[in-house]
Every structure is written in structure tokens, then in C-alpha cells.
mmCIF file of C-alpha atoms and ligand atoms in Angstrom:
data_model
loop_
_atom_site.group_PDB
_atom_site.id
_atom_site.type_symbol
_atom_site.label_atom_id
_atom_site.label_comp_id
_atom_site.label_asym_id
_atom_site.label_seq_id
_atom_site.Cartn_x
_atom_site.Cartn_y
_atom_site.Cartn_z
ATOM 1 C CA MET G 1 -24.201 13.879 9.455
ATOM 2 C CA ASN G 2 -27.451 13.704 7.450
ATOM 3 C CA SER G 3 -29.708 11.157 9.160
ATOM 4 C CA ASN G 4 -31.411 10.117 5.900
ATOM 5 C CA LEU G 5 -28.059 9.076 4.495
ATOM 6 C CA LEU G 6 -27.223 7.220 7.675
ATOM 7 C CA ASN G 7 -30.577 5.410 7.458
ATOM 8 C CA SER G 8 -29.924 4.471 3.815
ATOM 9 C CA TYR G 9 -26.582 3.014 4.759
ATOM 10 C CA ASN G 10 -28.010 1.137 7.683
ATOM 11 C CA LYS G 11 -30.740 -0.314 5.522
ATOM 12 C CA TYR G 12 -29.030 -0.830 2.159
ATOM 13 C CA VAL G 13 -25.249 -1.028 2.610
ATOM 14 C CA ILE G 14 -23.647 -4.152 4.042
ATOM 15 C CA ALA G 15 -21.999 -3.284 7.336
ATOM 16 C CA ASN G 16 -18.600 -4.871 6.650
ATOM 17 C CA TYR G 17 -16.682 -1.683 7.469
ATOM 18 C CA LYS G 18 -16.301 0.087 10.778
ATOM 19 C CA LYS G 19 -17.256 3.669 9.942
ATOM 20 C CA PHE G 20 -16.974 7.115 11.426
ATOM 21 C CA PRO G 21 -20.263 9.056 11.371
ATOM 22 C CA VAL G 22 -18.904 11.630 8.935
ATOM 23 C CA CYS G 23 -19.858 12.065 5.277
ATOM 24 C CA LEU G 24 -16.989 13.428 3.185
ATOM 25 C CA VAL G 25 -17.958 15.428 0.132
ATOM 26 C CA ARG G 26 -14.885 17.224 -1.197
ATOM 27 C CA GLY G 27 -11.109 17.178 -0.929
ATOM 28 C CA GLU G 28 -8.110 19.212 -1.988
ATOM 29 C CA GLY G 29 -4.531 18.295 -1.149
ATOM 30 C CA SER G 30 -4.320 17.298 2.498
ATOM 31 C CA ARG G 31 -7.727 18.834 3.342
ATOM 32 C CA VAL G 32 -11.066 17.148 3.114
ATOM 33 C CA TRP G 33 -14.525 18.563 3.906
ATOM 34 C CA ASP G 34 -17.675 16.940 5.280
ATOM 35 C CA ASP G 35 -21.296 17.624 4.354
ATOM 36 C CA GLU G 36 -21.599 20.145 7.200
ATOM 37 C CA GLY G 37 -18.707 22.233 5.914
ATOM 38 C CA ASN G 38 -16.127 21.063 8.482
ATOM 39 C CA ALA G 39 -12.547 20.888 7.196
ATOM 40 C CA TYR G 40 -10.234 18.061 8.243
ATOM 41 C CA LEU G 41 -6.481 17.739 7.949
ATOM 42 C CA ASP G 42 -5.883 14.341 6.388
ATOM 43 C CA LEU G 43 -2.661 12.537 7.312
ATOM 44 C CA PHE G 44 -4.030 9.276 5.921
ATOM 45 C CA PRO G 45 -5.620 10.301 2.616
ATOM 46 C CA GLY G 46 -7.414 7.469 0.891
ATOM 47 C CA TRP G 47 -5.909 4.777 3.150
ATOM 48 C CA GLY G 48 -2.573 5.209 1.402
ATOM 49 C CA CYS G 49 -4.067 5.763 -2.056
ATOM 50 C CA GLY G 50 -3.925 9.553 -1.874
ATOM 51 C CA LEU G 51 -0.186 9.844 -2.482
ATOM 52 C CA LEU G 52 -0.769 13.298 -3.979
ATOM 53 C CA GLY G 53 -3.585 14.200 -1.599
ATOM 54 C CA HIS G 54 -7.151 14.758 -2.688
ATOM 55 C CA CYS G 55 -7.956 15.656 -6.297
ATOM 56 C CA PRO G 56 -4.412 16.270 -7.592
ATOM 57 C CA PRO G 57 -4.818 18.733 -10.507
ATOM 58 C CA LEU G 58 -2.937 16.786 -13.201
ATOM 59 C CA VAL G 59 -4.828 13.607 -12.348
ATOM 60 C CA VAL G 60 -8.168 15.435 -12.404
ATOM 61 C CA GLU G 61 -7.334 16.976 -15.769
ATOM 62 C CA ALA G 62 -6.110 13.702 -17.277
ATOM 63 C CA VAL G 63 -9.226 11.831 -16.165
ATOM 64 C CA LYS G 64 -11.550 14.599 -17.405
ATOM 65 C CA ASN G 65 -9.906 14.555 -20.818
ATOM 66 C CA GLN G 66 -9.882 10.788 -21.069
ATOM 67 C CA VAL G 67 -13.430 10.200 -19.880
ATOM 68 C CA SER G 68 -14.854 12.155 -22.816
ATOM 69 C CA LYS G 69 -12.655 10.310 -25.341
ATOM 70 C CA LEU G 70 -12.733 6.643 -24.387
ATOM 71 C CA ILE G 71 -13.855 5.149 -21.072
ATOM 72 C CA HIS G 72 -13.301 1.467 -21.500
ATOM 73 C CA VAL G 73 -12.438 -1.098 -24.121
ATOM 74 C CA PRO G 74 -11.526 -4.722 -23.496
ATOM 75 C CA ASN G 75 -7.955 -5.947 -23.415
ATOM 76 C CA SER G 76 -8.455 -7.535 -26.827
ATOM 77 C CA TRP G 77 -7.517 -4.087 -28.215
ATOM 78 C CA TYR G 78 -4.515 -1.823 -27.830
ATOM 79 C CA THR G 79 -4.863 1.526 -26.056
ATOM 80 C CA GLU G 80 -2.243 4.250 -25.825
ATOM 81 C CA PRO G 81 -2.496 4.909 -22.045
ATOM 82 C CA GLN G 82 -1.849 1.265 -21.056
ATOM 83 C CA GLY G 83 1.269 1.015 -23.200
ATOM 84 C CA MET G 84 2.552 4.337 -21.948
ATOM 85 C CA LEU G 85 1.963 3.434 -18.301
ATOM 86 C CA ALA G 86 3.692 0.057 -18.676
ATOM 87 C CA GLU G 87 6.723 1.793 -20.165
ATOM 88 C CA ALA G 88 6.680 4.488 -17.474
ATOM 89 C CA LEU G 89 6.720 1.855 -14.721
ATOM 90 C CA ALA G 90 9.181 -0.596 -16.258
ATOM 91 C CA THR G 91 11.684 2.138 -17.068
ATOM 92 C CA ARG G 92 11.633 3.255 -13.433
ATOM 93 C CA THR G 93 12.420 -0.118 -11.841
ATOM 94 C CA GLY G 94 16.053 -0.085 -12.913
ATOM 95 C CA TRP G 95 15.648 -3.722 -13.962
ATOM 96 C CA GLY G 96 13.026 -3.442 -16.683
ATOM 97 C CA GLY G 97 10.149 -5.852 -16.471
ATOM 98 C CA GLN G 98 6.738 -6.215 -18.065
ATOM 99 C CA CYS G 99 3.376 -5.166 -16.631
ATOM 100 C CA PHE G 100 -0.045 -6.653 -16.080
ATOM 101 C CA PHE G 101 -2.835 -4.341 -14.935
ATOM 102 C CA CYS G 102 -5.828 -4.939 -12.692
ATOM 103 C CA ASN G 103 -7.887 -2.843 -10.296
ATOM 104 C CA SER G 104 -6.680 -3.580 -6.777
ATOM 105 C CA GLY G 105 -3.840 -4.831 -4.660
ATOM 106 C CA THR G 106 -5.347 -8.188 -3.906
ATOM 107 C CA GLU G 107 -5.801 -8.858 -7.629
ATOM 108 C CA ALA G 108 -2.194 -7.884 -8.308
ATOM 109 C CA ASN G 109 -1.127 -10.436 -5.710
ATOM 110 C CA GLU G 110 -3.388 -13.088 -7.227
ATOM 111 C CA ALA G 111 -1.515 -12.551 -10.492
ATOM 112 C CA ALA G 112 1.839 -12.851 -8.718
ATOM 113 C CA ILE G 113 0.747 -16.083 -7.015
ATOM 114 C CA LYS G 114 -0.384 -17.508 -10.350
ATOM 115 C CA ILE G 115 2.954 -16.644 -11.957
ATOM 116 C CA ALA G 116 4.764 -18.308 -9.046
ATOM 117 C CA ARG G 117 2.802 -21.544 -9.503
ATOM 118 C CA LEU G 118 3.078 -21.501 -13.295
ATOM 119 C CA ASN G 119 6.795 -20.897 -12.984
ATOM 120 C CA GLY G 120 7.239 -23.567 -10.330
ATOM 121 C CA GLY G 121 5.697 -26.200 -12.554
ATOM 122 C CA PRO G 122 3.893 -29.400 -11.530
ATOM 123 C CA GLY G 123 3.947 -30.084 -7.785
ATOM 124 C CA LYS G 124 5.792 -26.879 -6.896
ATOM 125 C CA TYR G 125 3.061 -24.708 -5.466
ATOM 126 C CA LYS G 126 4.080 -23.687 -1.967
ATOM 127 C CA ILE G 127 4.743 -20.058 -1.097
ATOM 128 C CA ILE G 128 6.396 -18.777 2.049
ATOM 129 C CA THR G 129 4.983 -15.527 3.413
ATOM 130 C CA MET G 130 5.483 -13.599 6.638
ATOM 131 C CA LEU G 131 3.605 -13.415 9.905
ATOM 132 C CA ASN G 132 1.800 -10.082 10.277
ATOM 133 C CA SER G 133 1.774 -9.605 6.528
ATOM 134 C CA PHE G 134 -1.171 -8.242 4.600
ATOM 135 C CA HIS G 135 -1.731 -9.197 0.973
ATOM 136 C CA GLY G 136 -5.459 -8.698 0.404
ATOM 137 C CA ARG G 137 -8.910 -10.239 0.776
ATOM 138 C CA THR G 138 -9.434 -12.548 -2.193
ATOM 139 C CA PHE G 139 -8.726 -16.148 -1.347
ATOM 140 C CA ALA G 140 -5.173 -16.651 -2.563
ATOM 141 C CA ALA G 141 -4.011 -13.258 -1.289
ATOM 142 C CA LEU G 142 -5.904 -13.871 1.953
ATOM 143 C CA SER G 143 -4.260 -17.273 2.314
ATOM 144 C CA ALA G 144 -0.910 -15.528 1.799
ATOM 145 C CA THR G 145 -1.756 -13.089 4.591
ATOM 146 C CA GLY G 146 -0.009 -14.305 7.746
ATOM 147 C CA GLN G 147 -2.655 -13.187 10.228
ATOM 148 C CA PRO G 148 -5.068 -15.826 11.579
ATOM 149 C CA LYS G 149 -7.665 -13.182 12.517
ATOM 150 C CA TYR G 150 -8.376 -12.556 8.830
ATOM 151 C CA HIS G 151 -8.823 -16.286 8.127
ATOM 152 C CA GLN G 152 -11.277 -16.897 10.937
ATOM 153 C CA GLY G 153 -14.531 -18.469 9.817
ATOM 154 C CA LEU G 154 -13.420 -18.592 6.183
ATOM 155 C CA GLU G 155 -11.319 -21.753 6.299
ATOM 156 C CA PRO G 156 -10.131 -23.798 4.579
ATOM 157 C CA MET G 157 -7.596 -21.443 3.070
ATOM 158 C CA LEU G 158 -5.908 -22.160 -0.246
ATOM 159 C CA PRO G 159 -3.290 -24.830 0.463
ATOM 160 C CA GLY G 160 0.429 -24.224 0.189
ATOM 161 C CA PHE G 161 1.118 -21.171 2.304
ATOM 162 C CA SER G 162 3.428 -21.232 5.293
ATOM 163 C CA TYR G 163 4.226 -18.279 7.502
ATOM 164 C CA VAL G 164 7.507 -17.320 9.115
ATOM 165 C CA PRO G 165 8.447 -14.294 11.224
ATOM 166 C CA PHE G 166 9.234 -11.126 9.235
ATOM 167 C CA GLY G 167 12.983 -10.554 9.408
ATOM 168 C CA ASP G 168 13.908 -14.157 10.199
ATOM 169 C CA LEU G 169 16.085 -15.601 7.425
ATOM 170 C CA GLU G 170 16.802 -18.833 9.256
ATOM 171 C CA ALA G 171 13.095 -19.601 9.742
ATOM 172 C CA THR G 172 12.571 -18.863 6.051
ATOM 173 C CA ARG G 173 15.287 -21.356 5.096
ATOM 174 C CA GLN G 174 13.748 -23.965 7.384
ATOM 175 C CA ALA G 175 10.326 -23.544 5.771
ATOM 176 C CA ILE G 176 11.544 -24.422 2.256
ATOM 177 C CA ASP G 177 10.839 -27.892 0.926
ATOM 178 C CA SER G 178 10.904 -29.564 -2.482
ATOM 179 C CA GLU G 179 7.428 -28.175 -3.263
ATOM 180 C CA THR G 180 8.239 -24.517 -2.549
ATOM 181 C CA CYS G 181 8.059 -22.152 -5.519
ATOM 182 C CA ALA G 182 8.248 -18.636 -4.086
ATOM 183 C CA ILE G 183 8.740 -16.239 -1.211
ATOM 184 C CA MET G 184 6.363 -13.316 -0.930
ATOM 185 C CA VAL G 185 7.028 -10.313 1.308
ATOM 186 C CA GLU G 186 6.236 -6.647 1.801
ATOM 187 C CA PRO G 187 9.620 -4.835 1.848
ATOM 188 C CA ILE G 188 8.121 -2.802 4.702
ATOM 189 C CA GLN G 189 5.089 -4.316 6.407
ATOM 190 C CA GLY G 190 2.312 -1.737 6.251
ATOM 191 C CA GLU G 191 -0.859 -2.982 7.882
ATOM 192 C CA GLY G 192 1.360 -5.080 10.168
ATOM 193 C CA GLY G 193 2.597 -1.876 11.837
ATOM 194 C CA ILE G 194 5.145 -0.153 9.546
ATOM 195 C CA ASN G 195 7.746 -2.834 10.241
ATOM 196 C CA LEU G 196 11.068 -2.012 8.605
ATOM 197 C CA PRO G 197 13.214 -4.887 7.329
ATOM 198 C CA PRO G 198 16.265 -5.650 9.485
ATOM 199 C CA VAL G 199 19.670 -4.930 7.932
ATOM 200 C CA GLY G 200 20.504 -7.538 5.290
ATOM 201 C CA TYR G 201 17.037 -9.116 5.338
ATOM 202 C CA LEU G 202 15.807 -8.406 1.812
ATOM 203 C CA GLU G 203 19.280 -9.132 0.433
ATOM 204 C CA GLY G 204 19.185 -12.420 2.371
ATOM 205 C CA LEU G 205 15.807 -13.345 0.904
ATOM 206 C CA ARG G 206 17.163 -12.701 -2.593
ATOM 207 C CA LYS G 207 20.083 -15.016 -1.859
ATOM 208 C CA ILE G 208 17.808 -17.740 -0.490
ATOM 209 C CA CYS G 209 15.624 -17.487 -3.597
ATOM 210 C CA ASP G 210 18.634 -17.704 -5.904
ATOM 211 C CA GLU G 211 20.059 -20.705 -4.064
ATOM 212 C CA ASN G 212 16.750 -22.573 -4.101
ATOM 213 C CA LYS G 213 15.403 -21.411 -7.477
ATOM 214 C CA LEU G 214 12.443 -19.659 -5.870
ATOM 215 C CA MET G 215 10.614 -16.649 -7.200
ATOM 216 C CA LEU G 216 10.892 -13.517 -5.040
ATOM 217 C CA ILE G 217 7.675 -11.505 -4.927
ATOM 218 C CA PHE G 218 7.604 -8.067 -3.330
ATOM 219 C CA ASP G 219 4.160 -6.823 -2.390
ATOM 220 C CA GLU G 220 4.618 -3.087 -2.861
ATOM 221 C CA VAL G 221 0.922 -2.258 -2.856
ATOM 222 C CA GLN G 222 1.512 0.117 0.062
ATOM 223 C CA THR G 223 5.223 0.944 -0.324
ATOM 224 C CA GLY G 224 5.302 1.397 -4.090
ATOM 225 C CA THR G 225 5.243 4.286 -6.562
ATOM 226 C CA GLY G 226 7.035 6.863 -4.465
ATOM 227 C CA ARG G 227 5.789 6.381 -0.929
ATOM 228 C CA THR G 228 9.236 5.748 0.587
ATOM 229 C CA GLY G 229 11.163 8.286 -1.484
ATOM 230 C CA LYS G 230 12.048 5.834 -4.251
ATOM 231 C CA TRP G 231 9.751 4.716 -7.033
ATOM 232 C CA PHE G 232 9.741 1.293 -5.417
ATOM 233 C CA ALA G 233 10.718 0.587 -1.820
ATOM 234 C CA HIS G 234 13.059 -2.241 -2.823
ATOM 235 C CA GLN G 235 15.262 0.372 -4.500
ATOM 236 C CA ASN G 236 16.199 1.519 -0.984
ATOM 237 C CA TRP G 237 18.110 -1.753 -0.629
ATOM 238 C CA ASN G 238 19.078 -2.419 -4.250
ATOM 239 C CA VAL G 239 17.461 -5.825 -4.111
ATOM 240 C CA ILE G 240 15.907 -6.912 -7.394
ATOM 241 C CA PRO G 241 12.717 -8.952 -7.095
ATOM 242 C CA ASP G 242 11.247 -11.225 -9.758
ATOM 243 C CA CYS G 243 7.860 -9.642 -9.453
ATOM 244 C CA VAL G 244 6.367 -6.559 -7.754
ATOM 245 C CA SER G 245 2.690 -5.958 -7.044
ATOM 246 C CA LEU G 246 1.298 -2.432 -6.956
ATOM 247 C CA ALA G 247 -1.999 -0.682 -6.298
ATOM 248 C CA LYS G 248 -3.083 1.892 -3.677
ATOM 249 C CA ALA G 249 -1.125 5.036 -4.679
ATOM 250 C CA LEU G 250 -0.432 3.940 -8.248
ATOM 251 C CA ALA G 251 -3.018 6.179 -9.925
ATOM 252 C CA GLY G 252 -3.360 9.140 -7.580
ATOM 253 C CA GLY G 253 -6.506 7.773 -5.953
ATOM 254 C CA VAL G 254 -8.155 6.230 -9.016
ATOM 255 C CA ALA G 255 -8.592 2.456 -8.724
ATOM 256 C CA CYS G 256 -5.645 0.757 -10.400
ATOM 257 C CA GLY G 257 -3.563 -2.299 -9.614
ATOM 258 C CA GLY G 258 -0.606 -3.721 -11.413
ATOM 259 C CA LEU G 259 2.247 -6.098 -11.488
ATOM 260 C CA ILE G 260 5.743 -5.733 -12.880
ATOM 261 C CA ALA G 261 7.552 -9.011 -13.511
ATOM 262 C CA ARG G 262 10.971 -9.791 -14.907
ATOM 263 C CA GLU G 263 10.538 -11.032 -18.449
ATOM 264 C CA GLU G 264 11.175 -14.745 -17.865
ATOM 265 C CA PHE G 265 8.460 -14.718 -15.180
ATOM 266 C CA ALA G 266 6.108 -12.408 -17.074
ATOM 267 C CA ALA G 267 6.210 -14.911 -19.943
ATOM 268 C CA LYS G 268 4.339 -17.423 -17.767
ATOM 269 C CA LEU G 269 1.107 -15.414 -18.087
ATOM 270 C CA LYS G 270 -0.063 -16.544 -21.486
ATOM 271 C CA PRO G 271 -3.493 -15.838 -23.011
ATOM 272 C CA GLY G 272 -6.083 -17.705 -20.953
ATOM 273 C CA THR G 273 -4.065 -17.920 -17.719
ATOM 274 C CA HIS G 274 -5.167 -14.619 -16.238
ATOM 275 C CA ALA G 275 -7.238 -11.517 -16.986
ATOM 276 C CA ALA G 276 -9.108 -8.592 -15.481
ATOM 277 C CA THR G 277 -11.910 -7.013 -17.493
ATOM 278 C CA PHE G 278 -11.318 -3.469 -16.273
ATOM 279 C CA GLY G 279 -7.550 -3.936 -15.851
ATOM 280 C CA GLY G 280 -5.445 -1.289 -17.528
ATOM 281 C CA ASN G 281 -8.466 0.756 -18.593
ATOM 282 C CA PRO G 282 -7.677 4.144 -20.140
ATOM 283 C CA ILE G 283 -8.986 6.204 -17.220
ATOM 284 C CA ALA G 284 -6.889 4.406 -14.610
ATOM 285 C CA CYS G 285 -3.824 4.480 -16.858
ATOM 286 C CA VAL G 286 -3.936 8.219 -17.635
ATOM 287 C CA ALA G 287 -4.456 8.853 -13.908
ATOM 288 C CA ALA G 288 -1.356 6.778 -13.123
ATOM 289 C CA ILE G 289 0.702 8.537 -15.783
ATOM 290 C CA ALA G 290 -0.401 11.925 -14.414
ATOM 291 C CA THR G 291 0.583 10.760 -10.930
ATOM 292 C CA ILE G 292 4.085 9.872 -12.108
ATOM 293 C CA GLU G 293 4.342 13.206 -13.955
ATOM 294 C CA THR G 294 3.309 15.130 -10.857
ATOM 295 C CA ILE G 295 5.833 13.297 -8.690
ATOM 296 C CA GLU G 296 8.616 14.154 -11.142
ATOM 297 C CA LYS G 297 7.576 17.756 -11.825
ATOM 298 C CA GLU G 298 7.329 18.551 -8.133
ATOM 299 C CA ASN G 299 10.365 16.494 -7.017
ATOM 300 C CA LEU G 300 8.171 14.563 -4.633
ATOM 301 C CA LEU G 301 10.484 11.575 -4.196
ATOM 302 C CA GLU G 302 12.976 13.882 -2.490
ATOM 303 C CA ARG G 303 10.099 15.518 -0.641
ATOM 304 C CA ALA G 304 8.992 12.132 0.767
ATOM 305 C CA VAL G 305 12.297 11.814 2.606
ATOM 306 C CA VAL G 306 12.065 15.372 3.961
ATOM 307 C CA ILE G 307 8.516 14.686 5.183
ATOM 308 C CA GLY G 308 9.671 11.532 6.957
ATOM 309 C CA ASN G 309 12.530 13.386 8.622
ATOM 310 C CA ARG G 310 10.239 16.176 9.822
ATOM 311 C CA PHE G 311 7.900 13.691 11.500
ATOM 312 C CA LYS G 312 10.874 11.778 12.871
ATOM 313 C CA SER G 313 12.440 14.757 14.617
ATOM 314 C CA LYS G 314 9.098 15.683 16.179
ATOM 315 C CA PHE G 315 8.458 12.130 17.367
ATOM 316 C CA GLU G 316 11.977 11.884 18.775
ATOM 317 C CA SER G 317 11.455 15.029 20.827
ATOM 318 C CA TRP G 318 8.215 13.518 22.197
ATOM 319 C CA LYS G 319 10.038 10.312 23.052
ATOM 320 C CA GLU G 320 12.468 12.236 25.240
ATOM 321 C CA LYS G 321 9.670 13.543 27.406
ATOM 322 C CA CYS G 322 7.110 10.732 27.214
ATOM 323 C CA SER G 323 7.521 7.064 28.052
ATOM 324 C CA LEU G 324 4.391 6.207 26.034
ATOM 325 C CA ILE G 325 6.384 6.463 22.810
ATOM 326 C CA ALA G 326 7.718 2.935 22.342
ATOM 327 C CA ASP G 327 9.133 3.075 18.818
ATOM 328 C CA ILE G 328 9.406 5.298 15.760
ATOM 329 C CA ARG G 329 9.442 3.559 12.380
ATOM 330 C CA ILE G 330 9.644 5.764 9.316
ATOM 331 C CA SER G 331 10.581 5.334 5.670
ATOM 332 C CA GLY G 332 9.827 8.435 3.614
ATOM 333 C CA ALA G 333 6.136 9.235 3.903
ATOM 334 C CA MET G 334 5.381 5.869 5.488
ATOM 335 C CA ILE G 335 5.181 6.689 9.138
ATOM 336 C CA GLY G 336 4.649 4.527 12.204
ATOM 337 C CA LEU G 337 4.606 5.656 15.821
ATOM 338 C CA GLU G 338 4.258 2.781 18.254
ATOM 339 C CA LEU G 339 2.897 3.439 21.715
ATOM 340 C CA SER G 340 3.490 1.261 24.747
ATOM 341 C CA GLU G 341 -0.291 1.065 25.267
ATOM 342 C CA ASP G 342 -3.451 0.805 23.192
ATOM 343 C CA ALA G 343 -3.635 3.692 20.704
ATOM 344 C CA THR G 344 -7.013 3.039 19.100
ATOM 345 C CA HIS G 345 -8.785 5.755 21.138
ATOM 346 C CA ILE G 346 -6.362 8.343 19.730
ATOM 347 C CA VAL G 347 -7.960 8.068 16.286
ATOM 348 C CA GLN G 348 -11.296 9.172 17.764
ATOM 349 C CA LYS G 349 -9.710 11.995 19.751
ATOM 350 C CA CYS G 350 -7.948 13.235 16.602
ATOM 351 C CA LEU G 351 -11.211 13.107 14.675
ATOM 352 C CA GLU G 352 -12.789 15.368 17.303
ATOM 353 C CA GLN G 353 -9.929 17.815 16.543
ATOM 354 C CA LYS G 354 -10.567 17.417 12.788
ATOM 355 C CA LEU G 355 -7.408 15.399 12.184
ATOM 356 C CA LEU G 356 -7.567 12.140 10.235
ATOM 357 C CA ILE G 357 -5.061 9.425 11.135
ATOM 358 C CA ASN G 358 -4.995 5.626 11.335
ATOM 359 C CA CYS G 359 -4.089 3.112 13.992
ATOM 360 C CA THR G 360 -3.009 -0.415 13.097
ATOM 361 C CA HIS G 361 -2.354 -3.438 15.297
ATOM 362 C CA ASN G 362 -3.834 -1.517 18.248
ATOM 363 C CA THR G 363 -0.618 0.230 19.251
ATOM 364 C CA VAL G 364 0.787 1.739 16.054
ATOM 365 C CA ILE G 365 -0.307 5.153 14.838
ATOM 366 C CA ARG G 366 0.077 4.968 11.069
ATOM 367 C CA LEU G 367 0.346 8.044 8.876
ATOM 368 C CA LEU G 368 0.563 7.907 5.078
ATOM 369 C CA PRO G 369 0.518 11.635 4.292
ATOM 370 C CA ALA G 370 0.385 13.109 0.815
ATOM 371 C CA LEU G 371 3.779 13.889 -0.704
ATOM 372 C CA ASN G 372 2.608 17.454 -1.386
ATOM 373 C CA ILE G 373 1.682 18.137 2.236
ATOM 374 C CA THR G 374 3.197 21.425 3.426
ATOM 375 C CA ASP G 375 5.519 21.848 6.418
ATOM 376 C CA ALA G 376 2.805 23.989 8.039
ATOM 377 C CA GLU G 377 0.298 21.156 7.654
ATOM 378 C CA ILE G 378 2.736 18.640 9.141
ATOM 379 C CA ASP G 379 3.299 20.961 12.102
ATOM 380 C CA GLU G 380 -0.444 21.514 12.528
ATOM 381 C CA GLY G 381 -1.118 17.772 12.570
ATOM 382 C CA CYS G 382 1.772 17.030 14.914
ATOM 383 C CA ASP G 383 0.653 19.757 17.355
ATOM 384 C CA ILE G 384 -2.768 18.137 17.630
ATOM 385 C CA LEU G 385 -1.286 14.661 17.958
ATOM 386 C CA GLU G 386 1.234 15.819 20.567
ATOM 387 C CA LYS G 387 -1.450 17.369 22.774
ATOM 388 C CA ILE G 388 -3.514 14.197 22.582
ATOM 389 C CA ILE G 389 -0.711 11.695 23.184
ATOM 390 C CA LEU G 390 1.399 13.652 25.636
ATOM 391 C CA GLY G 391 -1.608 15.237 27.341
HETATM 392 C C1 PLP Q 401 -3.878 -2.634 0.918
HETATM 393 C C2 PLP Q 401 -2.924 -3.744 0.640
HETATM 394 C C3 PLP Q 401 -3.291 -4.843 -0.158
HETATM 395 C C4 PLP Q 401 -4.689 -5.028 -0.685
HETATM 396 O O1 PLP Q 401 -5.029 -4.056 -1.624
HETATM 397 P P1 PLP Q 401 -6.561 -3.904 -2.089
HETATM 398 O O2 PLP Q 401 -6.499 -2.858 -3.159
HETATM 399 O O3 PLP Q 401 -7.358 -3.512 -0.900
HETATM 400 O O4 PLP Q 401 -6.970 -5.218 -2.624
HETATM 401 C C5 PLP Q 401 -2.331 -5.800 -0.425
HETATM 402 N N1 PLP Q 401 -1.082 -5.686 0.040
HETATM 403 C C6 PLP Q 401 -0.685 -4.638 0.800
HETATM 404 C C7 PLP Q 401 0.729 -4.565 1.267
HETATM 405 C C8 PLP Q 401 -1.594 -3.638 1.127
HETATM 406 O O5 PLP Q 401 -1.219 -2.616 1.905
#
């Protein structure tokens, strides 16, 4: 890549991200191009935000139209896009709900944590979350994140969080005390390695919450808005949460976070309790509405399941001939392939073959492909991956 740009970064941009020495300039669907004209096949567009791939046409058009009409006004005024997006989301949950909008996943979780404390009332502030979870980088969401490596050097964390193993209902029950107000969980752990909930787990958490008057928060920042073949992952299990946080794919790649809460919980956020200056801005909201429209027009919820099955059958055939494949964990277009050894070097090898993937927790190859990826593109990506993994 351009050495002047690299020098600018080195001098002027804080080095808090591990980066590949590639400068991306343009994208379309599951392809993205660098400044030297190289094309890459992207099986991890936008770190899960590119649910419709790069530059989805309806989103581009909606943003272009909106940006020349009204860019931003504060939340002290009504705007059409925010109201329309709230209705579009709440009418797709199956259980209604009311929305709050922000700009990222961590902020959505901050809002959920505030609702949980406000709802718990005086002295009830503790929240149970899961080991290996990921909820974001601001302090409450970071405290909720059950991974010590992300807390290191930043302690003390916000008090009140306790962590239990994902999938363990008994440990969850044990962790409840008279000060507990909520349980917070990703229906499928994303960053933690695409960990699917055991049979009966989410239903069990709902029951525990009902029995103990706790609020059930689903962090669907990664699983939400169509990724798993349902609008919301919890619809795969028919478990109704009290509050769902969203971000990543919500607005087709435009920054947008949000929260949907059942009305009695939503009512806890009164004027003065919470806000986000840019939250629910017209550009983000029209992008999100265009994302929902695209998913419906192109039947992409159904397509998500087909995509998952295509990857699954390929991975299963690899597993038969290769002992390196330890586990296959797939829900729609949320795809995890666990190896029995370190898989981090595979990301670099794929990059050399112009294939973009992700590896999480050292051993899990994570793919979050666009829902409009073609079968030919899936096959192309899998061929490269197969040659690299199976040798
Ligand atoms: C990415 C992620 C977050 C954090 O979202 P940001 O937009 O980076 O703040 C929170 N929860 C889950 C499950 C995520 O995958």
C-alpha cells in the first residue's frame, strides 16, 4: 500500500487496532478493492456490519436522498425516519416493544444496563452475564463482558457483574442473590467463538428470570436483524426477552445502534435518564429501513439459512477427511469452524489469496458473509479455505 498513507497512520493514528497493510477503497456486494486495484472476496464484510455486503443499492440511494434533505437534528424534535424505523423493528419482534436509538452496540448495551438498574430499584443492581461473552468497550458493557483479558489494566470494573458459564442454568441460578436485577446474554456468542445455546438454555433463562423477577436482556448486536435467518435470533427459540440490543448489521453498514424493550421496561427510560446526541439520526434510520426493505424484497432471511447449509455441507465433507476440523457451529449466515489447533495464521494465508475472513479465540474461523452472497462466491471462498486448511 501507499507508504505516505502508512506513514500518516503511524504518526497520527493511535495504534489500538491490529491492521493488515491493505488500504480498501471501494466495495460492491461481497467484493472489495484495495488502492492497487486488487479485488478481494469478503466473507466477513464490515466485521458483521455488512449484512448486505458492500454498498447495498437501496441503502446507498436512501442515504444519498436523505443527506441532501436533512442530516441531523437533535432528539428534541420528531423526524419521520426514526418513527418509521422504530415501527419497522417493533412490528418484527412478534412481541412489540419500543425503541431507543444510539450509534453502536456498546451504547445499546449501556442503555439496557441502565434500564435493568432503573427497573430493579434501590439496591438491586447486579447483573449476571456469561463467560466468553462480548458486550462492548464502554465501561458498563465492558464490565458485563465475561473475558478477563479485556479488563486487564482497566480495573476496577463497574461493580455488580458476575459471570457464569454460557449454557449452564444451574450456575446461573446459584449466582442470583437478593441484589440481582437482570441476566444478560448473547443468544449465540459471537466473538466468543460462535457458541450455540444448548437445547433448552434460553427457555431456561426465561424461566429463571420469571421466577426471580429478573429482566432478561438479549445482546443481539451480532445475531440480530436477519443474520441467523430470523429478524432476531431469539425467534429461533421462541423465547421472548425483556430487552434486545442491536447494532452492527442494523443499518446496512451505516453506524446505528438500538434497543427494543417491552413497554413496562421501556417506560423506565424517562427524559434525563439516557440520551445519545446522534442516536436515531435520519441518515442512520433511512439506511436501516432500506436494509429491512432489501432483506424482504430479496427474501434474504430464507437465503441466510441456505447460505448456512451450503457452508455446513462443505465443512462436513472436510471433517470426514481432516482431523483438524474440531467443530462446526452454524446458524444462518453466522458461521464458525473450530480447528483443533491455532487458526490465526489462516487469516494471513487467506489474505494472500485475496480472501477476507476472521479468526476468533485463536481456534475458530468466523465467517459473517453477506446475505446476498452468491453460491459461486461461497464455493470460491470455500475452495481457497479448503486448500489452506486441508493442505
Ligand atoms: C460487536 C459487539 C458489541 C459491540 O458493538 P460496538 O458497535 O463495537 O460497540 C456488543 N455485543 C456484541 C454481541 C457484539 O458482537
